[in-house]
PDB file of C-alpha atoms in Angstrom:
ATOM      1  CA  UNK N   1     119.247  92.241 112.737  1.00  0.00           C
ATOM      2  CA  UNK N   2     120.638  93.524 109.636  1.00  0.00           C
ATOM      3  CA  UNK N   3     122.557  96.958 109.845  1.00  0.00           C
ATOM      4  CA  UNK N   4     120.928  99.425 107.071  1.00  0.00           C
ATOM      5  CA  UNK N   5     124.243 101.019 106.758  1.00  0.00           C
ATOM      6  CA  UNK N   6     125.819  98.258 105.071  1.00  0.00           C
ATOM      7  CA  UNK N   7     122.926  96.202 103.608  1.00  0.00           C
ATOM      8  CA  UNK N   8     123.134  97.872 100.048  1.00  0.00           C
ATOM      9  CA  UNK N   9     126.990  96.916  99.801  1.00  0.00           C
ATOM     10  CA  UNK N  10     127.400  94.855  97.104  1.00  0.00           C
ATOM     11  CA  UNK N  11     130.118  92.784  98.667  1.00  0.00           C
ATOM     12  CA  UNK N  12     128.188  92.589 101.626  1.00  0.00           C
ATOM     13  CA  UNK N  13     127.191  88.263 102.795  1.00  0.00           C
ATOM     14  CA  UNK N  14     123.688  89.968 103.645  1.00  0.00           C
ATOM     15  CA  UNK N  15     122.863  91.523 100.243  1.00  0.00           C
ATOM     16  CA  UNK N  16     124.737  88.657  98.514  1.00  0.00           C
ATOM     17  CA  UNK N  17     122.528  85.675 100.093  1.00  0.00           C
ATOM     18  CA  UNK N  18     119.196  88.153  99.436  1.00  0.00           C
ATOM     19  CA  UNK N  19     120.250  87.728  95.584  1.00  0.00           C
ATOM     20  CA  UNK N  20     121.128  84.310  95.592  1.00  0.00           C
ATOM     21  CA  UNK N  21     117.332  83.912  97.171  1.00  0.00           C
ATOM     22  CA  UNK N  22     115.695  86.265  94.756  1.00  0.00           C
ATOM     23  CA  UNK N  23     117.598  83.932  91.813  1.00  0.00           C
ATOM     24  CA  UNK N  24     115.876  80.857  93.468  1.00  0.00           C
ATOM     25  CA  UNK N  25     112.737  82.538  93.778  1.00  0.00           C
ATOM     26  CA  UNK N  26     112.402  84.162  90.186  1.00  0.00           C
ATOM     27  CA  UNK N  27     113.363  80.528  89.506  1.00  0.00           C
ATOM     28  CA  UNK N  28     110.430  78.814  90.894  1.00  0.00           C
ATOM     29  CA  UNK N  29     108.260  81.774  90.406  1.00  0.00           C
ATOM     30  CA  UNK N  30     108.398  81.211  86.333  1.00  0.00           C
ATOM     31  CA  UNK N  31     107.776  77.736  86.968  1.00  0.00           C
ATOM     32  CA  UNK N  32     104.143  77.911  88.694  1.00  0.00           C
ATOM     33  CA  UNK N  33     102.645  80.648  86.989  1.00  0.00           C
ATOM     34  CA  UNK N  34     104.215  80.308  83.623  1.00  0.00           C
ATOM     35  CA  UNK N  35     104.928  76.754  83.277  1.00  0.00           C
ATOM     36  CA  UNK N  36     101.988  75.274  85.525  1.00  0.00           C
ATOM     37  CA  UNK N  37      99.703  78.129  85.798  1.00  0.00           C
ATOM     38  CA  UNK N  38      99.278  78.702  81.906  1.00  0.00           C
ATOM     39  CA  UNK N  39      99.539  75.907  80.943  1.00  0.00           C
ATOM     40  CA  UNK N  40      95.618  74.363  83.064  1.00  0.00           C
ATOM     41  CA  UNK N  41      94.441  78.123  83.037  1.00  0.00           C
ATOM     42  CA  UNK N  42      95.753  80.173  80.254  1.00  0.00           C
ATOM     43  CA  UNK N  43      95.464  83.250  81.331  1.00  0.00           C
ATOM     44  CA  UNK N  44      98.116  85.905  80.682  1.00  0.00           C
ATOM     45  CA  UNK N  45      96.445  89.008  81.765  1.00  0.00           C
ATOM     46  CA  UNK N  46      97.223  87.653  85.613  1.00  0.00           C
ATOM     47  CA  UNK N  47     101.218  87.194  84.866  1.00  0.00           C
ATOM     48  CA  UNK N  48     102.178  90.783  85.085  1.00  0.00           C
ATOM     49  CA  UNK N  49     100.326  90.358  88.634  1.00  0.00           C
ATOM     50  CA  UNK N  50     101.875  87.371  90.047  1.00  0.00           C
ATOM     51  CA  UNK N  51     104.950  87.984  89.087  1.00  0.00           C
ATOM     52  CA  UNK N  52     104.891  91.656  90.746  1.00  0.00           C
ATOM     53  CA  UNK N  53     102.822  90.796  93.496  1.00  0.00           C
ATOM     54  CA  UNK N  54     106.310  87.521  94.113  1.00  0.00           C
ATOM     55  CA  UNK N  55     108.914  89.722  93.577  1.00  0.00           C
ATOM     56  CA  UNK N  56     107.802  92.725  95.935  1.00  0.00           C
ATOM     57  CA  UNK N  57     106.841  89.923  98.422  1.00  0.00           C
ATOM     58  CA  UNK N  58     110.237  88.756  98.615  1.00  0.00           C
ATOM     59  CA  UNK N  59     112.365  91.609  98.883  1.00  0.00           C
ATOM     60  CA  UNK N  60     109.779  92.975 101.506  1.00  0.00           C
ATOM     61  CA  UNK N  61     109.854  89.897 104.041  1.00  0.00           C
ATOM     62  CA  UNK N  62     113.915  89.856 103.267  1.00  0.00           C
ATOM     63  CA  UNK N  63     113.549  93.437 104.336  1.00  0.00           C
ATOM     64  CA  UNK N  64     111.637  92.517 107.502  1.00  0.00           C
ATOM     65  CA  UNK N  65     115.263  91.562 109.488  1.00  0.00           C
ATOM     66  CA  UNK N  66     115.899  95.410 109.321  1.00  0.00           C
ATOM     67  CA  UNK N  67     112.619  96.877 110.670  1.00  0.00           C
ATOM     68  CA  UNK N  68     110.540  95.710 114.073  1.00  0.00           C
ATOM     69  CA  UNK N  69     107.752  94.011 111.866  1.00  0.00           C
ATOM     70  CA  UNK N  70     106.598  90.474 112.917  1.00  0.00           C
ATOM     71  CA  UNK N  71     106.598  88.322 109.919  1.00  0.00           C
ATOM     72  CA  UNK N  72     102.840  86.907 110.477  1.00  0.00           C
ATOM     73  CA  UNK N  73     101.746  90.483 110.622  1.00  0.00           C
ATOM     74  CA  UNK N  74     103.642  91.311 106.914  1.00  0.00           C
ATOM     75  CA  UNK N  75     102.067  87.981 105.622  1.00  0.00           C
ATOM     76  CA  UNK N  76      98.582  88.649 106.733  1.00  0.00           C
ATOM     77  CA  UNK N  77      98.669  92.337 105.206  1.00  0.00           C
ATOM     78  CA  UNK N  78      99.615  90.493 101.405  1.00  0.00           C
ATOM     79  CA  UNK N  79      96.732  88.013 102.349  1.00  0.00           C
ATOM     80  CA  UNK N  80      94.278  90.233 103.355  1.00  0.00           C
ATOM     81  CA  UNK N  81      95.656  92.354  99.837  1.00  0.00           C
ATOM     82  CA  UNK N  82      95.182  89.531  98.060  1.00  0.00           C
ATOM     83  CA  UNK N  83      91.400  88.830  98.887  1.00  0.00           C
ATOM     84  CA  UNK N  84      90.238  92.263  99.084  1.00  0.00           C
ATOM     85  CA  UNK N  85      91.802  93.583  95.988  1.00  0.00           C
ATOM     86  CA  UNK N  86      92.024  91.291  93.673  1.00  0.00           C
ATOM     87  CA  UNK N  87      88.688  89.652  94.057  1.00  0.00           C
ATOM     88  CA  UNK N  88      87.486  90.788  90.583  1.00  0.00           C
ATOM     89  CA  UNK N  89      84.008  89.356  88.487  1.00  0.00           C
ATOM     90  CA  UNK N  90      87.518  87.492  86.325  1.00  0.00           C
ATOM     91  CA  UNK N  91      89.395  86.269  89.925  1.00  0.00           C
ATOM     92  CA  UNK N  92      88.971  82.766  90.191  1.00  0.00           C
ATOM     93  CA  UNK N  93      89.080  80.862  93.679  1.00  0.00           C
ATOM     94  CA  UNK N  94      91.867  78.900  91.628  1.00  0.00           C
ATOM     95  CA  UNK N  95      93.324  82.181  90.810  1.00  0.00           C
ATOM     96  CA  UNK N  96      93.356  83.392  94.413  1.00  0.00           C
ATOM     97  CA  UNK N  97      94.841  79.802  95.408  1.00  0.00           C
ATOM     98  CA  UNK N  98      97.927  80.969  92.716  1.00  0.00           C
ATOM     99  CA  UNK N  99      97.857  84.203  94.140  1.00  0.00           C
ATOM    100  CA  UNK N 100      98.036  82.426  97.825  1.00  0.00           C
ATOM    101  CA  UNK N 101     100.725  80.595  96.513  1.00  0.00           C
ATOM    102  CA  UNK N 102     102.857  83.142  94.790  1.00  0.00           C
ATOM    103  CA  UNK N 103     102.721  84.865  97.985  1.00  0.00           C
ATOM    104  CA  UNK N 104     103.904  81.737 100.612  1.00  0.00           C
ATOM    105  CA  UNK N 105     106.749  80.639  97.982  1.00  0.00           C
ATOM    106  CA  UNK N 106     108.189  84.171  98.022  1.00  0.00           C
ATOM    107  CA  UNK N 107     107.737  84.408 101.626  1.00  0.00           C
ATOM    108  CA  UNK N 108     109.662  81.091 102.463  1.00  0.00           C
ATOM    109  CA  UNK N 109     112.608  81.886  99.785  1.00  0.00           C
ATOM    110  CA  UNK N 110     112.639  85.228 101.456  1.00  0.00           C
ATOM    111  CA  UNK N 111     113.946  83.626 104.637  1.00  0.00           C
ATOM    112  CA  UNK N 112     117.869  83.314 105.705  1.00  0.00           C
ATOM    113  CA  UNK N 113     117.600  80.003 107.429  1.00  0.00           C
ATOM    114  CA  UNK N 114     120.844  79.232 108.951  1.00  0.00           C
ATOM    115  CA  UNK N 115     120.504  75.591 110.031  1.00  0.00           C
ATOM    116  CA  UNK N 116     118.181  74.998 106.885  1.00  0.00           C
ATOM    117  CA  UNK N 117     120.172  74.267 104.269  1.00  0.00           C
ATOM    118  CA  UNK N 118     120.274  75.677 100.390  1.00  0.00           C
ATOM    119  CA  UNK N 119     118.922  71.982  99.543  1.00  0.00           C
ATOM    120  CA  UNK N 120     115.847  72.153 102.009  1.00  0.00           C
ATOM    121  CA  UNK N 121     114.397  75.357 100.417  1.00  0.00           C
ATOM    122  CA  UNK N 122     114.825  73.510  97.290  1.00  0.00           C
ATOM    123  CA  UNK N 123     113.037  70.508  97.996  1.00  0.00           C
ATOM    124  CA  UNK N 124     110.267  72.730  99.579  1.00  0.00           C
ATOM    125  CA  UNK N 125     110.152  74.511  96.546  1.00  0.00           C
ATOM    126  CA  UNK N 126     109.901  70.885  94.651  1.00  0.00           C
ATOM    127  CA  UNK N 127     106.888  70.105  96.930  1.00  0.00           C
ATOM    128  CA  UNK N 128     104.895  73.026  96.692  1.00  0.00           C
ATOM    129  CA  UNK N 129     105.517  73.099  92.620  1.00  0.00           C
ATOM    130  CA  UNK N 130     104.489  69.455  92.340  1.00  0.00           C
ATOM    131  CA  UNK N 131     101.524  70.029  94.954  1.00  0.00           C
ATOM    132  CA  UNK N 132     100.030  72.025  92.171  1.00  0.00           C
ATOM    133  CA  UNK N 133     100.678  70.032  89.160  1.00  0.00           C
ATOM    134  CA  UNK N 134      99.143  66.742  90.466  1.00  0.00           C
ATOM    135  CA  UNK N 135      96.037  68.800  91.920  1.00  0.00           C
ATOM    136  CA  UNK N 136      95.901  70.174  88.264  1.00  0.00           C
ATOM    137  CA  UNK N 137      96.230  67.092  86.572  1.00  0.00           C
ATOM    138  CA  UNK N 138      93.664  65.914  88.790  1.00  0.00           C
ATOM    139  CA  UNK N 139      90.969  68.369  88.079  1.00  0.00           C
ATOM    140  CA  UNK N 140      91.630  67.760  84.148  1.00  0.00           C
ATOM    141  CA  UNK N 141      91.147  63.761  84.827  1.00  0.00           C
ATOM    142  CA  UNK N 142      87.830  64.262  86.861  1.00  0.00           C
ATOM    143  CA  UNK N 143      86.552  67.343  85.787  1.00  0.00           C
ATOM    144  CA  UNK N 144      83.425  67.402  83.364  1.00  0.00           C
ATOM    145  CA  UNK N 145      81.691  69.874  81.354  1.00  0.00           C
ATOM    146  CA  UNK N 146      78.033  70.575  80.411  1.00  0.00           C
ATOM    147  CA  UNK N 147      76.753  71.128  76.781  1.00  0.00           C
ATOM    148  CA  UNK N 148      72.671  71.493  75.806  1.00  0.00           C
ATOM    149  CA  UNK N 149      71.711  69.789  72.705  1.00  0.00           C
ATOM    150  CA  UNK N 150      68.061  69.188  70.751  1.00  0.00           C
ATOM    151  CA  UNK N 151      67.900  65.503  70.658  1.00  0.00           C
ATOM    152  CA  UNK N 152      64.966  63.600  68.725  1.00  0.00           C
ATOM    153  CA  UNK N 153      65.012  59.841  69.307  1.00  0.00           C
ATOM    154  CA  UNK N 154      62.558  59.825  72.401  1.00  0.00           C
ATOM    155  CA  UNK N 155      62.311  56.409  72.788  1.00  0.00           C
ATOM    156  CA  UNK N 156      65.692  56.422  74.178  1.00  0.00           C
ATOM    157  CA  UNK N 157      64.587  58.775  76.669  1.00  0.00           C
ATOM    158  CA  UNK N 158      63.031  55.892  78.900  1.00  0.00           C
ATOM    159  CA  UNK N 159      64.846  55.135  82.096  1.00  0.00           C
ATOM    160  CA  UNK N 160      65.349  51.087  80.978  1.00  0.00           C
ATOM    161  CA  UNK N 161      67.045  52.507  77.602  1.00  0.00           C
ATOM    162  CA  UNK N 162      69.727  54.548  79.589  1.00  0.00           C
ATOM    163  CA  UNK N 163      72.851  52.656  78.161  1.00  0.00           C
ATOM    164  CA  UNK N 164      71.203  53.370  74.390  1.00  0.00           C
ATOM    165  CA  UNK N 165      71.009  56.810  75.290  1.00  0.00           C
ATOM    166  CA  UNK N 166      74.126  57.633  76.075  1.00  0.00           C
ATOM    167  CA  UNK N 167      75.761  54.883  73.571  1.00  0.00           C
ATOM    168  CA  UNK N 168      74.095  56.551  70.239  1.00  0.00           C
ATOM    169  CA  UNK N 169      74.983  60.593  71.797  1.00  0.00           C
ATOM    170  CA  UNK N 170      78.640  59.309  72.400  1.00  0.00           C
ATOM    171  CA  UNK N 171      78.889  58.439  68.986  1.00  0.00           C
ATOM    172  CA  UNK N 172      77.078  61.494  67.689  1.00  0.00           C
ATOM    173  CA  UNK N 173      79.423  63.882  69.787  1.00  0.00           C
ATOM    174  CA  UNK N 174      82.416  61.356  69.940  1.00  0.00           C
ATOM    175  CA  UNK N 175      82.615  62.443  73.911  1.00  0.00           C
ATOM    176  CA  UNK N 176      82.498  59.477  76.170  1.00  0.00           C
ATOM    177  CA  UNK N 177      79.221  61.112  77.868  1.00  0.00           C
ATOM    178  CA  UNK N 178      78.674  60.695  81.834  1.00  0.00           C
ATOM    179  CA  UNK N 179      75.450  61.843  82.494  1.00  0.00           C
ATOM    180  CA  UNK N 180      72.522  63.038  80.717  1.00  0.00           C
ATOM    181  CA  UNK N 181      69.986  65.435  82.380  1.00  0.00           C
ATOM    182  CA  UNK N 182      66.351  65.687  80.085  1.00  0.00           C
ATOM    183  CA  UNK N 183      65.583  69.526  80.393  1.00  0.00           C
ATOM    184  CA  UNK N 184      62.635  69.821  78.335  1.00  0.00           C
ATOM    185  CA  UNK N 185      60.599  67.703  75.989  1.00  0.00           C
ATOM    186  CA  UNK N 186      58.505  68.877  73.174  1.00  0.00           C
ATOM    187  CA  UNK N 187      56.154  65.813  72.254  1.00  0.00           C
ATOM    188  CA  UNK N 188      54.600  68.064  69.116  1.00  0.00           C
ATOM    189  CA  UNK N 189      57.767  68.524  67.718  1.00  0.00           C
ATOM    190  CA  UNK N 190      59.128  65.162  68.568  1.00  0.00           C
ATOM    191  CA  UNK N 191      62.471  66.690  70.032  1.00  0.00           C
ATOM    192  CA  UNK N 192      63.676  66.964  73.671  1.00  0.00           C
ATOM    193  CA  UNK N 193      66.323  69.414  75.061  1.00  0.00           C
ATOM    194  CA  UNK N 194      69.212  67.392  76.743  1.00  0.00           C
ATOM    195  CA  UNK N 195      71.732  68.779  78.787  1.00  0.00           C
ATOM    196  CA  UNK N 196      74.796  66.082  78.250  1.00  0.00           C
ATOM    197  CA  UNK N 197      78.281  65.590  80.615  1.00  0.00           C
ATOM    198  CA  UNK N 198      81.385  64.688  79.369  1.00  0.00           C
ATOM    199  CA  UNK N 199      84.970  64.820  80.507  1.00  0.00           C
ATOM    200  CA  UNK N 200      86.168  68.060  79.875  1.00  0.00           C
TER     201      UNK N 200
END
């Protein structure tokens, strides 16, 4: 356990490793929310949260060595924080996934791992980091989104002239359209209400 009485010491090995950590940690920390986070979600309003919610994280789990508190106990309370409090009409399940991992990057730079070395927390780091990116670049390859538009050719609205259909609205939108979904068809009027998908 680490003695209180010295802990603060600036030239103390305990309080010396805690800031090398909390360097590593700010480190990675800038790189998933501001780097990776903004960059697929764009939302600022969260960074003043996620950075907060990393930084108290860590120095309260490097804290943990000096008080008789199990570490799954501390890492529950910032989970069950995290889903109670911050589960808002603007929270995302993506931005609770950040907010998950925000939480288990701080917790695992937090740690003085003797026979772990400097490089392993690093290449943890690396793994979590690049976890997200590829999951993120793999929503933005496969993801599609939904727009409603009047359309008025309804001869192309027959199931054998599918490929017409979505040949002469790709070049009308210049989307390469997946699906088209007929919502409503006014036969007066000679128009029909199309709901199209298209990679986002």
């Amino acid at each position: 356990q680490i003695k209180m009485d010295n802990f603060f010491d600036l030239t103390s090995p305990n309080f010396l490793g805690i800031m090398w950590r909390f360097a590593i940690n700010i480190v990675f920390l800038f790189i998933l929310i501001r780097i990776i986070y903004f960059k697929y979600v764009k939302k600022v309003k969260f960074f003043f949260t996620f950075f907060l919610m990393g930084i108290m994280t860590f120095f309260i789990c490097s804290l943990l060595r000096s008080v008789y508190v199990e570490i799954g106990f501390a890492v529950g309370l910032f989970a069950i924080f995290g889903i109670l409090r911050l589960r808002t009409r603007n929270f995302s399940i993506k931005d609770m996934a950040y907010t998950f991992t925000t939480i288990g990057i701080s917790v695992i730079n937090s740690l003085k791992l003797l026979k772990f070395p400097l490089l392993g927390v690093l290449i943890i780091n690396g793994m979590i980091l690049l976890s997200a990116y590829l999951l993120e670049e793999f929503l933005v390859r496969n993801s599609t989104k939904k727009h409603s538009i009047v359309y008025e050719k309804l001869e192309f609205l027959k199931p054998d002239k599918k490929e017409k259909l979505l040949k002469d609205i790709s070049e009308r939108t210049g989307k390469e359209i997946l699906k088209v979904k007929i919502c409503r068809i006014n036969y007066i009027r000679k128009r029909a209400l199309l709901d199209i998908y298209y990679k986002g």
